[in-house]
Tab-separated table of C-alpha atoms in Angstrom:
chain	number	residue	atom	x	y	z
U	1	MET	CA	-22.012	-18.703	-7.630
U	2	ASP	CA	-22.503	-15.094	-8.108
U	3	SER	CA	-20.001	-13.476	-10.547
U	4	PHE	CA	-19.349	-9.741	-10.207
U	5	GLU	CA	-16.759	-7.392	-11.875
U	6	VAL	CA	-15.268	-6.383	-8.988
U	7	ALA	CA	-15.233	-8.057	-5.286
U	8	ILE	CA	-14.061	-5.958	-2.787
U	9	VAL	CA	-13.316	-7.486	0.802
U	10	GLY	CA	-13.808	-4.805	3.775
U	11	ALA	CA	-16.632	-2.228	4.216
U	12	GLY	CA	-14.451	0.222	6.112
U	13	PRO	CA	-13.967	3.525	4.678
U	14	ALA	CA	-11.728	2.240	1.911
U	15	GLY	CA	-13.620	-0.871	1.000
U	16	SER	CA	-17.180	0.978	0.756
U	17	THR	CA	-15.739	3.972	-0.974
U	18	CYS	CA	-14.318	1.816	-3.562
U	19	ALA	CA	-17.588	-0.010	-3.732
U	20	ALA	CA	-19.633	2.970	-4.549
U	21	PHE	CA	-17.354	4.652	-7.070
U	22	CYS	CA	-17.746	0.711	-8.875
U	23	ALA	CA	-21.198	0.708	-8.504
U	24	ALA	CA	-21.328	4.071	-9.778
U	25	ALA	CA	-19.520	3.460	-12.674
U	26	GLY	CA	-21.882	0.938	-13.817
U	27	LEU	CA	-19.738	-2.315	-12.642
U	28	ARG	CA	-21.255	-5.533	-11.083
U	29	THR	CA	-19.969	-4.866	-7.526
U	30	LEU	CA	-19.860	-7.203	-4.329
U	31	LEU	CA	-18.782	-5.856	-0.906
U	32	ILE	CA	-17.942	-8.435	1.729
U	33	GLU	CA	-17.473	-7.572	5.378
U	34	ARG	CA	-16.899	-10.294	8.318
U	35	GLU	CA	-18.518	-8.301	11.272
U	36	LYS	CA	-22.152	-6.454	11.280
U	37	PHE	CA	-22.741	-2.684	10.860
U	38	PRO	CA	-22.448	-0.417	12.944
U	39	ARG	CA	-19.537	-1.288	14.844
U	40	GLU	CA	-16.808	0.869	16.443
U	41	LYS	CA	-13.237	0.813	15.181
U	42	VAL	CA	-10.228	1.861	16.964
U	43	CYS	CA	-9.508	5.160	15.513
U	44	GLY	CA	-8.967	8.861	16.198
U	45	ASP	CA	-12.120	9.352	14.628
U	46	CYS	CA	-10.988	12.489	12.936
U	47	LEU	CA	-11.710	13.602	9.529
U	48	ASN	CA	-9.018	15.494	7.946
U	49	PRO	CA	-10.143	18.270	5.629
U	50	SER	CA	-8.936	16.454	2.547
U	51	CYS	CA	-11.656	14.131	3.212
U	52	TRP	CA	-14.484	16.957	1.917
U	53	PRO	CA	-13.863	17.151	-1.684
U	54	VAL	CA	-14.038	13.110	-1.805
U	55	LEU	CA	-16.695	13.034	0.212
U	56	ARG	CA	-18.590	15.252	-1.874
U	57	ARG	CA	-17.760	13.148	-5.171
U	58	LEU	CA	-19.525	10.494	-3.190
U	59	GLY	CA	-22.787	12.774	-3.036
U	60	ILE	CA	-22.792	12.438	1.308
U	61	ALA	CA	-20.841	15.506	2.102
U	62	GLU	CA	-24.202	17.198	3.722
U	63	ARG	CA	-25.266	13.753	4.889
U	64	VAL	CA	-21.872	13.321	6.830
U	65	ARG	CA	-22.297	16.725	8.196
U	66	GLN	CA	-26.011	16.079	9.301
U	67	LEU	CA	-24.265	13.017	11.870
U	68	PRO	CA	-23.433	13.830	15.456
U	69	HIS	CA	-19.975	15.157	15.438
U	70	GLY	CA	-17.507	17.341	17.004
U	71	ILE	CA	-15.701	20.708	15.710
U	72	LEU	CA	-12.319	20.989	16.036
U	73	ASN	CA	-11.213	24.581	16.063
U	74	ALA	CA	-7.656	24.219	17.766
U	75	VAL	CA	-4.535	21.078	18.499
U	76	GLU	CA	-3.632	21.484	22.077
U	77	PHE	CA	0.016	19.645	22.318
U	78	ILE	CA	0.881	18.928	25.960
U	79	ALA	CA	4.321	18.283	27.291
U	80	VAL	CA	4.802	15.552	29.989
U	81	SER	CA	5.348	18.269	32.341
U	82	GLY	CA	1.788	20.268	31.239
U	83	ARG	CA	3.248	22.630	29.145
U	84	LYS	CA	0.847	23.332	26.711
U	85	VAL	CA	0.929	24.598	23.011
U	86	ILE	CA	-2.143	25.427	21.198
U	87	ILE	CA	-2.717	25.653	17.382
U	88	ASP	CA	-5.411	26.951	15.684
U	89	LEU	CA	-7.153	24.803	13.318
U	90	PRO	CA	-8.406	26.544	9.558
U	91	PRO	CA	-12.387	27.484	10.085
U	92	GLY	CA	-15.197	26.977	7.979
U	93	GLU	CA	-17.709	24.516	6.569
U	94	GLU	CA	-15.116	22.060	5.461
U	95	SER	CA	-12.827	22.280	8.778
U	96	GLU	CA	-11.550	19.152	10.682
U	97	ILE	CA	-14.347	17.343	12.614
U	98	ALA	CA	-14.630	14.344	14.787
U	99	ILE	CA	-17.151	11.890	13.967
U	100	LYS	CA	-17.550	8.063	15.411
U	101	ARG	CA	-16.589	5.278	12.983
U	102	SER	CA	-20.009	3.316	13.593
U	103	LEU	CA	-21.744	6.439	12.249
U	104	PHE	CA	-19.362	7.329	8.902
U	105	ASP	CA	-18.496	3.828	8.143
U	106	MET	CA	-22.655	2.943	8.445
U	107	LEU	CA	-23.395	5.838	5.948
U	108	LEU	CA	-20.386	4.554	3.659
U	109	MET	CA	-21.707	1.233	3.567
U	110	SER	CA	-25.354	2.234	2.842
U	111	ARG	CA	-24.326	4.639	0.045
U	112	ALA	CA	-22.508	1.760	-1.473
U	113	ARG	CA	-25.702	-0.279	-1.397
U	114	GLU	CA	-27.633	2.447	-2.695
U	115	LEU	CA	-25.434	2.853	-5.419
U	116	GLY	CA	-25.908	-0.508	-6.560
U	117	ALA	CA	-23.113	-2.872	-4.811
U	118	GLN	CA	-24.267	-5.922	-2.917
U	119	VAL	CA	-23.130	-6.346	0.506
U	120	TYR	CA	-22.691	-9.158	2.322
U	121	GLU	CA	-22.134	-8.782	6.283
U	122	GLN	CA	-20.631	-11.214	8.802
U	123	THR	CA	-19.005	-13.045	5.680
U	124	THR	CA	-15.231	-14.246	6.468
U	125	VAL	CA	-13.134	-14.560	3.427
U	126	THR	CA	-10.845	-17.942	4.032
U	127	ALA	CA	-9.583	-18.775	0.800
U	128	LEU	CA	-8.821	-17.502	-2.577
U	129	THR	CA	-8.305	-19.389	-6.526
U	130	SER	CA	-6.911	-17.547	-9.102
U	131	SER	CA	-8.420	-18.610	-12.575
U	132	ASN	CA	-5.263	-20.876	-13.105
U	133	GLY	CA	-6.314	-22.826	-10.453
U	134	TRP	CA	-3.624	-21.782	-7.803
U	135	LYS	CA	-5.344	-21.892	-4.535
U	136	ILE	CA	-4.541	-20.349	-1.038
U	137	CYS	CA	-6.031	-20.682	2.122
U	138	SER	CA	-5.552	-18.801	5.440
U	139	HIS	CA	-2.517	-20.160	7.844
U	140	GLY	CA	-2.106	-16.954	9.475
U	141	PRO	CA	0.674	-14.324	9.203
U	142	VAL	CA	3.683	-15.295	6.874
U	143	ALA	CA	6.943	-15.012	9.061
U	144	ARG	CA	8.929	-17.125	6.218
U	145	PRO	CA	7.505	-16.555	3.180
U	146	ARG	CA	9.896	-18.584	1.167
U	147	LEU	CA	9.337	-21.666	3.285
U	148	ASP	CA	5.818	-21.196	4.817
U	149	ALA	CA	3.855	-19.730	1.669
U	150	PRO	CA	1.346	-22.085	0.643
U	151	GLN	CA	2.539	-23.474	-2.411
U	152	GLY	CA	5.445	-20.905	-2.835
U	153	ARG	CA	3.030	-19.266	-5.292
U	154	GLY	CA	1.227	-16.103	-3.769
U	155	SER	CA	3.035	-13.753	-6.125
U	156	GLY	CA	1.939	-15.475	-9.135
U	157	LEU	CA	-1.827	-14.496	-8.870
U	158	ALA	CA	-0.710	-11.046	-10.135
U	159	ASN	CA	-1.573	-12.517	-13.453
U	160	SER	CA	-4.617	-14.594	-12.928
U	161	ARG	CA	-7.574	-13.721	-15.295
U	162	GLY	CA	-9.963	-13.580	-12.431
U	163	TRP	CA	-10.838	-14.866	-8.536
U	164	LYS	CA	-12.972	-17.378	-6.964
U	165	ILE	CA	-13.313	-16.411	-3.316
U	166	GLU	CA	-14.707	-18.919	-0.409
U	167	THR	CA	-16.186	-17.817	2.959
U	168	ALA	CA	-16.843	-19.067	6.252
U	169	ARG	CA	-20.746	-18.966	5.834
U	170	GLY	CA	-20.186	-21.503	2.670
U	171	ALA	CA	-21.165	-18.440	0.005
U	172	THR	CA	-18.530	-18.826	-3.003
U	173	PHE	CA	-18.265	-15.590	-5.636
U	174	ALA	CA	-16.246	-15.163	-8.985
U	175	ALA	CA	-15.088	-11.601	-9.636
U	176	GLN	CA	-12.907	-10.915	-12.387
U	177	THR	CA	-10.830	-8.201	-10.384
U	178	LEU	CA	-10.023	-8.266	-6.537
U	179	VAL	CA	-9.852	-5.571	-3.916
U	180	GLY	CA	-8.102	-5.903	-0.687
U	181	ALA	CA	-9.860	-2.908	2.020
U	182	ASP	CA	-9.116	-4.893	4.993
U	183	GLY	CA	-7.073	-2.967	7.110
U	184	ARG	CA	-3.220	-3.462	8.565
U	185	ASN	CA	-3.834	-6.879	9.012
U	186	SER	CA	-5.262	-7.721	5.820
U	187	THR	CA	-6.792	-11.167	5.178
U	188	VAL	CA	-6.068	-10.636	1.369
U	189	ALA	CA	-2.622	-9.532	1.624
U	190	ARG	CA	-1.953	-12.420	4.267
U	191	LEU	CA	-3.564	-14.941	1.810
U	192	CYS	CA	-1.448	-13.814	-0.929
U	193	ASN	CA	1.253	-14.245	1.333
U	194	TRP	CA	2.456	-10.677	1.022
U	195	LEU	CA	1.709	-9.393	5.002
U	196	PRO	CA	4.774	-8.911	6.778
U	197	ARG	CA	5.393	-10.322	10.078
U	198	PRO	CA	3.744	-8.103	12.560
U	199	ALA	CA	5.778	-5.808	14.903
U	200	ARG	CA	4.435	-5.395	18.352
U	201	GLU	CA	6.763	-2.079	19.111
U	202	ARG	CA	3.254	-0.422	20.212
U	203	VAL	CA	-0.459	-1.058	21.130
U	204	ALA	CA	-3.469	1.123	20.852
U	205	LEU	CA	-6.722	1.491	23.221
U	206	GLN	CA	-9.204	3.140	22.304
U	207	ALA	CA	-12.862	4.377	24.046
U	208	HIS	CA	-15.654	6.468	23.884
U	209	ILE	CA	-16.014	7.889	27.281
U	210	ALA	CA	-18.212	10.782	28.871
U	211	LEU	CA	-17.154	14.168	27.729
U	212	PRO	CA	-15.655	16.051	30.253
U	213	ALA	CA	-17.277	19.216	31.238
U	214	GLY	CA	-15.531	22.648	29.538
U	215	PHE	CA	-13.112	20.499	27.211
U	216	GLY	CA	-14.193	22.446	24.076
U	217	ASN	CA	-13.718	22.163	20.275
U	218	ARG	CA	-10.361	21.026	20.415
U	219	VAL	CA	-8.405	17.941	19.888
U	220	VAL	CA	-5.486	17.239	22.496
U	221	LEU	CA	-2.504	15.226	21.943
U	222	GLN	CA	-0.893	14.719	25.311
U	223	PHE	CA	2.589	13.113	25.825
U	224	LEU	CA	3.409	11.085	28.957
U	225	PRO	CA	6.051	9.194	30.243
U	226	GLU	CA	4.358	5.901	29.213
U	227	GLY	CA	2.990	7.184	25.646
U	228	TYR	CA	0.644	9.415	24.663
U	229	SER	CA	-3.018	9.977	24.593
U	230	GLY	CA	-5.160	11.616	22.223
U	231	GLN	CA	-8.973	12.934	22.876
U	232	ALA	CA	-11.244	14.561	20.331
U	233	PRO	CA	-15.119	15.462	20.876
U	234	VAL	CA	-16.935	13.311	18.827
U	235	ASN	CA	-20.532	15.026	19.702
U	236	ARG	CA	-21.632	16.780	22.380
U	237	ASP	CA	-21.698	14.309	24.983
U	238	GLU	CA	-19.029	11.782	24.076
U	239	LEU	CA	-14.764	11.850	23.901
U	240	ASN	CA	-13.119	9.954	21.656
U	241	LEU	CA	-10.054	8.775	24.108
U	242	CYS	CA	-6.833	6.959	22.555
U	243	LEU	CA	-3.993	5.702	24.406
U	244	VAL	CA	-0.813	4.616	22.514
U	245	SER	CA	2.214	2.768	24.027
U	246	ASN	CA	4.404	-0.261	23.755
U	247	PRO	CA	2.704	-3.275	25.586
U	248	SER	CA	5.217	-3.279	28.890
U	249	ASN	CA	3.625	0.403	29.545
U	250	MET	CA	0.388	0.383	28.814
U	251	ALA	CA	-1.055	-0.690	31.861
U	252	ALA	CA	0.647	1.941	33.453
U	253	LEU	CA	-0.727	4.728	30.749
U	254	ARG	CA	-3.991	2.946	31.155
U	255	HIS	CA	-4.363	3.641	34.757
U	256	TRP	CA	-3.335	7.416	34.170
U	257	ALA	CA	-6.608	7.352	32.007
U	258	GLU	CA	-8.694	5.927	34.524
U	259	LYS	CA	-7.468	8.478	37.056
U	260	GLN	CA	-7.489	11.512	34.803
U	261	PHE	CA	-11.142	10.519	33.335
U	262	ALA	CA	-12.639	8.985	36.500
U	263	LEU	CA	-12.991	5.605	34.523
U	264	GLN	CA	-13.728	2.289	36.384
U	265	GLN	CA	-10.697	-0.562	36.053
U	266	ASP	CA	-13.015	-2.711	34.157
U	267	HIS	CA	-13.992	-0.153	31.524
U	268	GLN	CA	-14.333	-1.844	28.229
U	269	TRP	CA	-11.428	-0.754	25.519
U	270	HIS	CA	-10.876	-1.656	21.877
U	271	THR	CA	-7.376	-2.277	20.928
U	272	ILE	CA	-5.199	-2.713	17.889
U	273	THR	CA	-1.809	-3.422	16.658
U	274	PRO	CA	0.593	-3.269	15.163
U	275	LEU	CA	0.405	0.841	14.572
U	276	THR	CA	3.317	0.319	12.045
U	277	ARG	CA	3.971	-1.910	8.807
U	278	ALA	CA	5.637	-2.053	5.993
U	279	ALA	CA	3.894	-1.092	3.228
U	280	LEU	CA	2.699	-3.398	0.222
U	281	VAL	CA	2.805	-2.883	-3.706
U	282	PRO	CA	-0.808	-1.380	-4.062
U	283	ALA	CA	-1.508	-3.068	-7.264
U	284	ARG	CA	-0.806	-6.328	-9.299
U	285	LYS	CA	-2.740	-6.547	-12.386
U	286	LYS	CA	-6.050	-7.530	-11.285
U	287	LEU	CA	-5.763	-7.385	-7.300
U	288	PHE	CA	-5.645	-3.742	-5.725
U	289	LEU	CA	-4.858	-2.956	-2.052
U	290	VAL	CA	-6.737	0.132	-0.658
U	291	GLY	CA	-6.281	2.142	2.771
U	292	ASP	CA	-4.371	0.509	5.543
U	293	ALA	CA	-4.222	-2.792	3.705
U	294	ALA	CA	-1.882	-0.875	1.061
U	295	ARG	CA	0.103	1.342	3.308
U	296	VAL	CA	-0.476	2.127	7.342
U	297	VAL	CA	0.108	5.513	8.499
U	298	GLU	CA	0.776	6.642	11.915
U	299	PRO	CA	-2.726	7.660	13.629
U	300	PHE	CA	-0.854	10.422	15.150
U	301	THR	CA	-1.584	12.099	12.397
U	302	GLY	CA	-5.069	12.033	11.944
U	303	GLU	CA	-4.837	11.219	7.838
U	304	GLY	CA	-5.817	7.651	7.961
U	305	ILE	CA	-9.189	7.985	7.015
U	306	TYR	CA	-7.971	10.560	4.186
U	307	TYR	CA	-5.748	8.065	2.652
U	308	ALA	CA	-8.491	5.398	2.842
U	309	LEU	CA	-10.945	7.321	0.699
U	310	ARG	CA	-9.048	8.528	-1.662
U	311	SER	CA	-6.841	5.510	-2.494
U	312	ALA	CA	-10.434	3.833	-2.809
U	313	GLU	CA	-11.394	6.562	-5.331
U	314	LEU	CA	-8.184	5.863	-7.544
U	315	ALA	CA	-8.278	2.137	-7.432
U	316	ALA	CA	-11.861	2.477	-8.528
U	317	GLN	CA	-11.023	4.685	-11.763
U	318	ALA	CA	-8.137	1.699	-12.720
U	319	ILE	CA	-10.769	-1.201	-11.854
U	320	VAL	CA	-13.349	0.296	-13.989
U	321	LYS	CA	-10.219	0.669	-17.046
U	322	VAL	CA	-9.492	-2.823	-16.411
U	323	ILE	CA	-12.893	-3.986	-16.881
U	324	HIS	CA	-13.658	-2.031	-19.959
U	325	GLY	CA	-10.368	-2.160	-21.432
U	326	ASN	CA	-10.402	1.379	-22.558
U	327	HIS	CA	-6.244	2.227	-21.704
U	328	ASP	CA	-3.176	2.511	-23.346
U	329	VAL	CA	-1.009	2.746	-19.843
U	330	ASP	CA	-1.568	-0.408	-17.531
U	331	PRO	CA	-3.985	0.549	-14.495
U	332	ALA	CA	-2.478	-1.348	-12.114
U	333	SER	CA	0.989	0.441	-13.005
U	334	GLU	CA	-1.394	3.626	-13.200
U	335	TYR	CA	-2.939	3.169	-9.902
U	336	ALA	CA	0.298	2.354	-8.076
U	337	GLU	CA	1.802	5.798	-9.361
U	338	ALA	CA	-1.209	7.623	-8.421
U	339	HIS	CA	-1.062	5.973	-5.050
U	340	ALA	CA	2.436	6.884	-4.157
U	341	ALA	CA	1.629	10.650	-5.312
U	342	ILE	CA	-1.076	10.661	-2.677
U	343	TYR	CA	1.510	10.067	0.223
U	344	ARG	CA	4.300	12.110	-1.665
U	345	GLY	CA	5.854	15.130	0.490
U	346	ARG	CA	3.906	13.616	3.192
U	347	LEU	CA	5.541	10.655	4.774
U	348	TRP	CA	7.987	12.853	6.613
U	349	ILE	CA	5.103	13.668	8.792
U	350	ASN	CA	4.495	9.786	9.603
U	351	ARG	CA	7.790	9.173	10.362
U	352	LEU	CA	8.215	12.630	12.508
U	353	ALA	CA	4.865	11.439	14.475
U	354	ARG	CA	6.396	8.096	15.059
U	355	ALA	CA	9.466	9.052	16.284
U	356	ALA	CA	7.390	11.511	18.676
U	357	VAL	CA	5.430	8.353	20.078
U	358	LEU	CA	8.414	6.683	20.651
U	359	SER	CA	10.288	9.299	22.484
U	360	PRO	CA	7.636	11.339	24.177
U	361	ARG	CA	9.806	13.176	26.671
U	362	ILE	CA	12.251	13.922	23.899
U	363	THR	CA	8.836	15.726	22.351
U	364	SER	CA	8.068	17.369	25.292
U	365	PHE	CA	11.464	18.711	25.521
U	366	LEU	CA	10.650	20.488	21.767
U	367	ILE	CA	7.368	21.389	22.840
U	368	HIS	CA	9.110	23.549	25.535
U	369	ALA	CA	11.286	25.165	23.505
U	370	ALA	CA	9.560	28.549	22.105
U	371	ARG	CA	11.596	28.187	19.019
U	372	THR	CA	9.710	24.827	17.951
U	373	GLN	CA	6.253	26.580	18.009
U	374	PRO	CA	6.217	27.795	13.956
U	375	ILE	CA	7.408	23.797	13.342
U	376	LEU	CA	4.350	22.689	15.405
U	377	ARG	CA	2.098	25.141	13.515
U	378	SER	CA	4.036	24.389	9.698
U	379	LEU	CA	3.521	20.595	10.752
U	380	THR	CA	-0.105	21.251	11.506
U	381	ALA	CA	-0.847	23.219	8.637
U	382	LYS	CA	0.577	20.559	6.377
U	383	ILE	CA	-2.138	18.031	7.810
U	384	VAL	CA	-4.802	19.887	7.443
U	385	THR	CA	-4.187	21.479	4.368
U	386	PRO	CA	-6.967	20.219	1.877
U	387	GLN	CA	-5.929	18.074	-1.316
U	388	LEU	CA	-8.147	17.402	-4.336
């Protein structure tokens, strides 16, 4: 059984970033991913300007710019009636771009490997055992935590001195610290009986399609009676097309997309749900949650990748302190406070975006009102203002 100082489950932006920073700090790092990269992921594919400082610290900012991508100079809000409001985005080298997740995630994973992380792809975690002997195995989302939780002891794992990680392929690993970076439906959170019961109020579909002629360097947020559509060019030939609706309206929204973009009825879509989920405590002693595993933000805002990168960097800093023991303040508590700080003052955007998606007609009415244009400009500026 191989032993590591940190094991990270999930090799998306959060997991690979955390692995890269941990490996760069000299920690023996394990990165476990259930899929084979490169692979696509349901996402708007937008890199917020706040991502660039983290990418520079990872040493890959220039390599990201060298990948095929779309430059986003403006965001266009389209009401149900067709009324448009166009807001310019900040220009410059570190402006907002759109890039396919298959390329971006592969680069991040490669960077983690370069820095010394040991990566296992196509490896699914099936059970976790803490050093005190409590074992938990996958049994689906916890609908009734007090009744359904294995041994009712998920929260006790926070005090463990280490972890044993079992996988579907038979490989078993030991780690002093564990990171859940495996998304909104996190296996780590589910195994620990922390994952809330999912609410299927909305579902998202996503596909890359041929870029329409004359689309330009813009991201479109289009409100429709059935929900909304997000559109952004990811290179000179392809458009990221996202559809968000409640399950009962998705067929109609999909029909709109097929007609609007001349798609075949059998066009292949990627899908994901839920789009909203209660936030979880991001750290408990030697267990850390990063990215969507800790808190899910609305895809409408385009901030998800930034939160993944930054929370992963903060978690890596805390893990280094745990392993080296050079701290006066509990690193898990310190990480939890820093994690909350990156969202502070910005969650109102998340709530506003959710309301907009759930009530597209009301949002369209606001787009028609000329006095709301300063509000839209302020909202856009808040989202794309770079953070450290």
